[in-house]
């Protein structure tokens, strides 16, 4: 009796992988009740990894603005990428130069990326995200500094080449620009060593280099 029980248990254990395989094949074949093909596990995993890579790319765009890291911003676009945002329409490489005339002169910038949505089709993707930004700059009349706030969205077409995702077309939408608010204190009055800096002086670069070397 004991031997029969062991054989029965072993048979049941061996049957599990075959049962799971059958379920997996059925799931891959159709979506229940819709009759539409369902992506394989490998395709779904690739889509998840692609969405994460694209999300990190969008965050890197914000960092490039805030740290005035021109090389980083250029690296996010394919050479032939096009750009339309505000009054600018042309190649993304030219937009980077246009943008850095602005951000390099700021005392401080902070860009927030949110509501990230990414659709992936093989080596192509489409994404939407929202941005909210703050710029601290000198007032034109020389009487101190001012803050201005912006919000809008980025719509991007992206391509993957040799395993790397980059933007091939960007449409920037500006939904709100605040009035300029005179600041009560200047950036120089903020406690030294307690605020963000620009490339390459910000602690991000030093700490990341230490992390990579550890």
C-alpha positions as YAML, in Angstrom:
chain: A
units: angstrom
residues:
- id: 1
  name: UNK
  ca: [0.00, 0.00, 0.00]
- id: 2
  name: UNK
  ca: [2.79, 2.40, 0.94]
- id: 3
  name: UNK
  ca: [4.59, 1.71, -2.35]
- id: 4
  name: UNK
  ca: [1.36, 2.38, -4.28]
- id: 5
  name: UNK
  ca: [0.91, 5.68, -2.46]
- id: 6
  name: UNK
  ca: [4.47, 6.73, -3.31]
- id: 7
  name: UNK
  ca: [3.93, 5.84, -6.97]
- id: 8
  name: UNK
  ca: [0.68, 7.77, -7.00]
- id: 9
  name: UNK
  ca: [2.31, 10.83, -5.46]
- id: 10
  name: UNK
  ca: [5.21, 10.69, -7.94]
- id: 11
  name: UNK
  ca: [2.83, 10.41, -10.86]
- id: 12
  name: UNK
  ca: [0.90, 13.43, -9.64]
- id: 13
  name: UNK
  ca: [4.11, 15.46, -9.27]
- id: 14
  name: UNK
  ca: [5.26, 14.55, -12.76]
- id: 15
  name: UNK
  ca: [1.89, 15.49, -14.17]
- id: 16
  name: UNK
  ca: [2.10, 19.07, -12.83]
- id: 17
  name: UNK
  ca: [4.70, 20.42, -15.34]
- id: 18
  name: UNK
  ca: [2.78, 18.89, -18.22]
- id: 19
  name: UNK
  ca: [-0.43, 20.40, -16.92]
- id: 20
  name: UNK
  ca: [1.17, 23.82, -16.54]
- id: 21
  name: UNK
  ca: [2.65, 23.55, -20.02]
- id: 22
  name: UNK
  ca: [-0.77, 22.81, -21.44]
- id: 23
  name: UNK
  ca: [-2.28, 25.77, -19.60]
- id: 24
  name: UNK
  ca: [0.55, 27.99, -20.81]
- id: 25
  name: UNK
  ca: [0.05, 26.91, -24.39]
- id: 26
  name: UNK
  ca: [-3.66, 27.56, -24.16]
- id: 27
  name: UNK
  ca: [-3.06, 30.98, -22.60]
- id: 28
  name: UNK
  ca: [-0.52, 31.87, -25.27]
- id: 29
  name: UNK
  ca: [-2.91, 30.84, -28.00]
- id: 30
  name: UNK
  ca: [-5.88, 33.02, -27.09]
- id: 31
  name: UNK
  ca: [-7.18, 35.47, -24.56]
- id: 32
  name: UNK
  ca: [-10.19, 33.81, -22.94]
- id: 33
  name: UNK
  ca: [-13.45, 35.05, -24.32]
- id: 34
  name: UNK
  ca: [-11.85, 37.31, -26.94]
- id: 35
  name: UNK
  ca: [-10.16, 34.92, -29.33]
- id: 36
  name: UNK
  ca: [-7.16, 37.23, -29.74]
- id: 37
  name: UNK
  ca: [-3.54, 36.00, -29.78]
- id: 38
  name: UNK
  ca: [-1.74, 36.53, -26.47]
- id: 39
  name: UNK
  ca: [1.96, 37.40, -26.29]
- id: 40
  name: UNK
  ca: [4.40, 34.79, -25.07]
- id: 41
  name: UNK
  ca: [6.02, 35.02, -21.66]
- id: 42
  name: UNK
  ca: [9.26, 36.15, -23.32]
- id: 43
  name: UNK
  ca: [7.45, 38.93, -25.21]
- id: 44
  name: UNK
  ca: [5.66, 40.10, -22.07]
- id: 45
  name: UNK
  ca: [8.91, 40.14, -20.10]
- id: 46
  name: UNK
  ca: [10.59, 42.12, -22.88]
- id: 47
  name: UNK
  ca: [7.73, 44.64, -22.82]
- id: 48
  name: UNK
  ca: [8.10, 45.08, -19.04]
- id: 49
  name: UNK
  ca: [11.86, 45.59, -19.32]
- id: 50
  name: UNK
  ca: [11.36, 48.02, -22.22]
- id: 51
  name: UNK
  ca: [8.84, 50.08, -20.27]
- id: 52
  name: UNK
  ca: [11.28, 50.33, -17.35]
- id: 53
  name: UNK
  ca: [14.14, 51.35, -19.66]
- id: 54
  name: UNK
  ca: [11.99, 54.04, -21.30]
- id: 55
  name: UNK
  ca: [10.79, 55.32, -17.93]
- id: 56
  name: UNK
  ca: [14.42, 55.64, -16.80]
- id: 57
  name: UNK
  ca: [15.17, 57.52, -20.04]
- id: 58
  name: UNK
  ca: [12.41, 60.03, -19.26]
- id: 59
  name: UNK
  ca: [13.81, 60.52, -15.76]
- id: 60
  name: UNK
  ca: [17.26, 61.03, -17.25]
- id: 61
  name: UNK
  ca: [15.86, 63.82, -19.43]
- id: 62
  name: UNK
  ca: [14.73, 65.61, -16.28]
- id: 63
  name: UNK
  ca: [18.14, 65.09, -14.68]
- id: 64
  name: UNK
  ca: [19.89, 66.44, -17.79]
- id: 65
  name: UNK
  ca: [17.87, 69.65, -17.48]
- id: 66
  name: UNK
  ca: [18.33, 70.04, -13.74]
- id: 67
  name: UNK
  ca: [22.05, 69.30, -13.68]
- id: 68
  name: UNK
  ca: [22.68, 71.13, -16.99]
- id: 69
  name: UNK
  ca: [24.23, 67.94, -18.33]
- id: 70
  name: UNK
  ca: [24.28, 68.52, -22.08]
- id: 71
  name: UNK
  ca: [26.03, 65.26, -22.98]
- id: 72
  name: UNK
  ca: [23.39, 63.28, -21.09]
- id: 73
  name: UNK
  ca: [20.55, 65.04, -22.86]
- id: 74
  name: UNK
  ca: [22.08, 64.46, -26.30]
- id: 75
  name: UNK
  ca: [22.48, 60.75, -25.53]
- id: 76
  name: UNK
  ca: [18.71, 60.27, -25.15]
- id: 77
  name: UNK
  ca: [17.87, 60.99, -28.81]
- id: 78
  name: UNK
  ca: [18.80, 59.21, -32.03]
- id: 79
  name: UNK
  ca: [20.80, 61.47, -34.41]
- id: 80
  name: UNK
  ca: [17.86, 61.94, -36.80]
- id: 81
  name: UNK
  ca: [15.30, 62.55, -34.03]
- id: 82
  name: UNK
  ca: [12.87, 65.43, -34.56]
- id: 83
  name: UNK
  ca: [11.46, 67.82, -31.96]
- id: 84
  name: UNK
  ca: [8.49, 70.14, -31.65]
- id: 85
  name: UNK
  ca: [8.03, 72.08, -28.44]
- id: 86
  name: UNK
  ca: [6.80, 75.63, -28.05]
- id: 87
  name: UNK
  ca: [8.30, 77.86, -30.73]
- id: 88
  name: UNK
  ca: [10.93, 75.27, -31.64]
- id: 89
  name: UNK
  ca: [10.48, 72.77, -34.48]
- id: 90
  name: UNK
  ca: [13.42, 70.89, -35.94]
- id: 91
  name: UNK
  ca: [16.03, 68.28, -35.05]
- id: 92
  name: UNK
  ca: [16.31, 67.15, -31.43]
- id: 93
  name: UNK
  ca: [20.07, 67.76, -31.53]
- id: 94
  name: UNK
  ca: [19.38, 71.42, -32.30]
- id: 95
  name: UNK
  ca: [16.73, 71.57, -29.58]
- id: 96
  name: UNK
  ca: [19.35, 70.49, -27.04]
- id: 97
  name: UNK
  ca: [21.44, 73.53, -27.94]
- id: 98
  name: UNK
  ca: [18.34, 75.72, -27.77]
- id: 99
  name: UNK
  ca: [17.36, 74.32, -24.36]
- id: 100
  name: UNK
  ca: [20.84, 74.70, -22.89]
- id: 101
  name: UNK
  ca: [20.93, 78.37, -23.65]
- id: 102
  name: UNK
  ca: [18.12, 78.53, -21.08]
- id: 103
  name: UNK
  ca: [18.99, 75.92, -18.44]
- id: 104
  name: UNK
  ca: [22.72, 76.69, -18.29]
- id: 105
  name: UNK
  ca: [21.90, 80.23, -17.17]
- id: 106
  name: UNK
  ca: [19.50, 79.22, -14.41]
- id: 107
  name: UNK
  ca: [20.44, 79.36, -10.76]
- id: 108
  name: UNK
  ca: [18.38, 76.24, -10.13]
- id: 109
  name: UNK
  ca: [16.00, 73.96, -12.03]
- id: 110
  name: UNK
  ca: [13.78, 71.08, -10.96]
- id: 111
  name: UNK
  ca: [11.79, 68.97, -13.42]
- id: 112
  name: UNK
  ca: [9.31, 66.35, -12.16]
- id: 113
  name: UNK
  ca: [8.17, 63.50, -14.45]
- id: 114
  name: UNK
  ca: [4.91, 61.68, -13.67]
- id: 115
  name: UNK
  ca: [1.95, 59.78, -15.18]
- id: 116
  name: UNK
  ca: [4.30, 57.73, -17.37]
- id: 117
  name: UNK
  ca: [2.52, 55.53, -19.92]
- id: 118
  name: UNK
  ca: [4.45, 53.34, -22.38]
- id: 119
  name: UNK
  ca: [3.20, 51.10, -25.21]
- id: 120
  name: UNK
  ca: [5.69, 48.69, -26.80]
- id: 121
  name: UNK
  ca: [5.52, 47.00, -30.22]
- id: 122
  name: UNK
  ca: [8.72, 45.08, -30.85]
- id: 123
  name: UNK
  ca: [11.51, 47.61, -31.33]
- id: 124
  name: UNK
  ca: [9.13, 50.56, -31.43]
- id: 125
  name: UNK
  ca: [7.40, 52.32, -28.55]
- id: 126
  name: UNK
  ca: [5.13, 55.26, -27.82]
- id: 127
  name: UNK
  ca: [5.12, 57.06, -24.48]
- id: 128
  name: UNK
  ca: [3.32, 59.87, -22.73]
- id: 129
  name: UNK
  ca: [4.39, 61.58, -19.52]
- id: 130
  name: UNK
  ca: [3.58, 64.75, -17.61]
- id: 131
  name: UNK
  ca: [6.17, 67.26, -16.44]
- id: 132
  name: UNK
  ca: [6.20, 69.98, -13.82]
- id: 133
  name: UNK
  ca: [9.19, 72.31, -13.63]
- id: 134
  name: UNK
  ca: [10.58, 75.16, -11.57]
- id: 135
  name: UNK
  ca: [13.20, 77.64, -12.83]
- id: 136
  name: UNK
  ca: [15.15, 80.01, -10.55]
- id: 137
  name: UNK
  ca: [16.86, 82.83, -12.45]
- id: 138
  name: UNK
  ca: [18.10, 86.41, -12.18]
- id: 139
  name: UNK
  ca: [15.48, 89.10, -12.68]
- id: 140
  name: UNK
  ca: [16.01, 91.11, -15.85]
- id: 141
  name: UNK
  ca: [16.02, 94.40, -13.96]
- id: 142
  name: UNK
  ca: [18.88, 93.20, -11.75]
- id: 143
  name: UNK
  ca: [16.90, 93.54, -8.49]
- id: 144
  name: UNK
  ca: [17.29, 89.93, -7.38]
- id: 145
  name: UNK
  ca: [15.97, 86.56, -8.45]
- id: 146
  name: UNK
  ca: [12.62, 85.07, -9.46]
- id: 147
  name: UNK
  ca: [10.89, 81.71, -9.80]
- id: 148
  name: UNK
  ca: [8.71, 80.53, -12.64]
- id: 149
  name: UNK
  ca: [6.75, 77.27, -12.93]
- id: 150
  name: UNK
  ca: [5.76, 75.21, -15.96]
- id: 151
  name: UNK
  ca: [3.72, 72.12, -16.66]
- id: 152
  name: UNK
  ca: [2.80, 70.08, -19.71]
- id: 153
  name: UNK
  ca: [3.37, 66.73, -21.38]
- id: 154
  name: UNK
  ca: [5.94, 64.91, -23.52]
- id: 155
  name: UNK
  ca: [4.70, 62.59, -26.28]
- id: 156
  name: UNK
  ca: [7.51, 60.42, -27.65]
- id: 157
  name: UNK
  ca: [8.07, 57.89, -30.40]
- id: 158
  name: UNK
  ca: [11.03, 55.68, -29.50]
- id: 159
  name: UNK
  ca: [13.10, 53.04, -31.27]
- id: 160
  name: UNK
  ca: [15.34, 50.29, -29.95]
- id: 161
  name: UNK
  ca: [18.60, 49.72, -31.80]
- id: 162
  name: UNK
  ca: [21.18, 47.16, -30.70]
- id: 163
  name: UNK
  ca: [19.24, 46.76, -27.47]
- id: 164
  name: UNK
  ca: [19.14, 50.49, -26.60]
- id: 165
  name: UNK
  ca: [16.02, 52.65, -26.48]
- id: 166
  name: UNK
  ca: [16.17, 56.31, -27.58]
- id: 167
  name: UNK
  ca: [13.68, 58.95, -28.70]
- id: 168
  name: UNK
  ca: [13.13, 59.30, -32.45]
- id: 169
  name: UNK
  ca: [10.39, 61.97, -32.27]
- id: 170
  name: UNK
  ca: [9.23, 64.23, -29.45]
- id: 171
  name: UNK
  ca: [6.17, 66.46, -29.18]
- id: 172
  name: UNK
  ca: [6.28, 68.72, -26.15]
- id: 173
  name: UNK
  ca: [3.05, 70.34, -24.99]
- id: 174
  name: UNK
  ca: [3.10, 73.38, -22.69]
- id: 175
  name: UNK
  ca: [-0.14, 73.50, -20.72]
- id: 176
  name: UNK
  ca: [0.73, 76.13, -18.11]
- id: 177
  name: UNK
  ca: [3.34, 78.82, -17.51]
- id: 178
  name: UNK
  ca: [3.09, 80.80, -14.29]
- id: 179
  name: UNK
  ca: [3.89, 84.47, -13.80]
- id: 180
  name: UNK
  ca: [7.39, 85.12, -12.49]
- id: 181
  name: UNK
  ca: [7.44, 85.33, -8.68]
- id: 182
  name: UNK
  ca: [10.15, 87.49, -7.02]
- id: 183
  name: UNK
  ca: [12.09, 85.31, -4.56]
- id: 184
  name: UNK
  ca: [12.56, 86.37, -0.95]
- id: 185
  name: UNK
  ca: [16.14, 85.08, -0.81]
- id: 186
  name: UNK
  ca: [18.80, 84.57, -3.46]
- id: 187
  name: UNK
  ca: [20.23, 81.18, -4.33]
- id: 188
  name: UNK
  ca: [23.60, 82.27, -2.92]
- id: 189
  name: UNK
  ca: [21.97, 82.74, 0.50]
- id: 190
  name: UNK
  ca: [20.97, 79.07, 0.71]
- id: 191
  name: UNK
  ca: [23.24, 77.09, 3.08]
- id: 192
  name: UNK
  ca: [26.38, 75.98, 1.25]
- id: 193
  name: UNK
  ca: [26.62, 72.25, 0.64]
- id: 194
  name: UNK
  ca: [22.94, 71.63, 1.31]
- id: 195
  name: UNK
  ca: [21.47, 72.18, -2.14]
- id: 196
  name: UNK
  ca: [21.81, 70.76, -5.64]
- id: 197
  name: UNK
  ca: [24.58, 71.76, -8.04]
- id: 198
  name: UNK
  ca: [25.10, 71.48, -11.79]
- id: 199
  name: UNK
  ca: [27.22, 69.00, -13.72]
- id: 200
  name: UNK
  ca: [29.88, 67.94, -12.82]
- id: 201
  name: UNK
  ca: [29.85, 69.37, -9.28]
- id: 202
  name: UNK
  ca: [26.62, 67.83, -8.01]
- id: 203
  name: UNK
  ca: [27.11, 64.96, -5.55]
- id: 204
  name: UNK
  ca: [25.15, 62.66, -7.86]
- id: 205
  name: UNK
  ca: [28.15, 62.29, -10.16]
- id: 206
  name: UNK
  ca: [30.65, 61.69, -7.38]
- id: 207
  name: UNK
  ca: [28.48, 59.18, -5.56]
- id: 208
  name: UNK
  ca: [27.52, 57.34, -8.75]
- id: 209
  name: UNK
  ca: [31.18, 57.05, -9.73]
- id: 210
  name: UNK
  ca: [31.96, 55.61, -6.30]
- id: 211
  name: UNK
  ca: [29.07, 53.16, -6.65]
- id: 212
  name: UNK
  ca: [30.21, 51.97, -10.07]
- id: 213
  name: UNK
  ca: [33.76, 51.52, -8.79]
- id: 214
  name: UNK
  ca: [32.78, 49.51, -5.71]
...
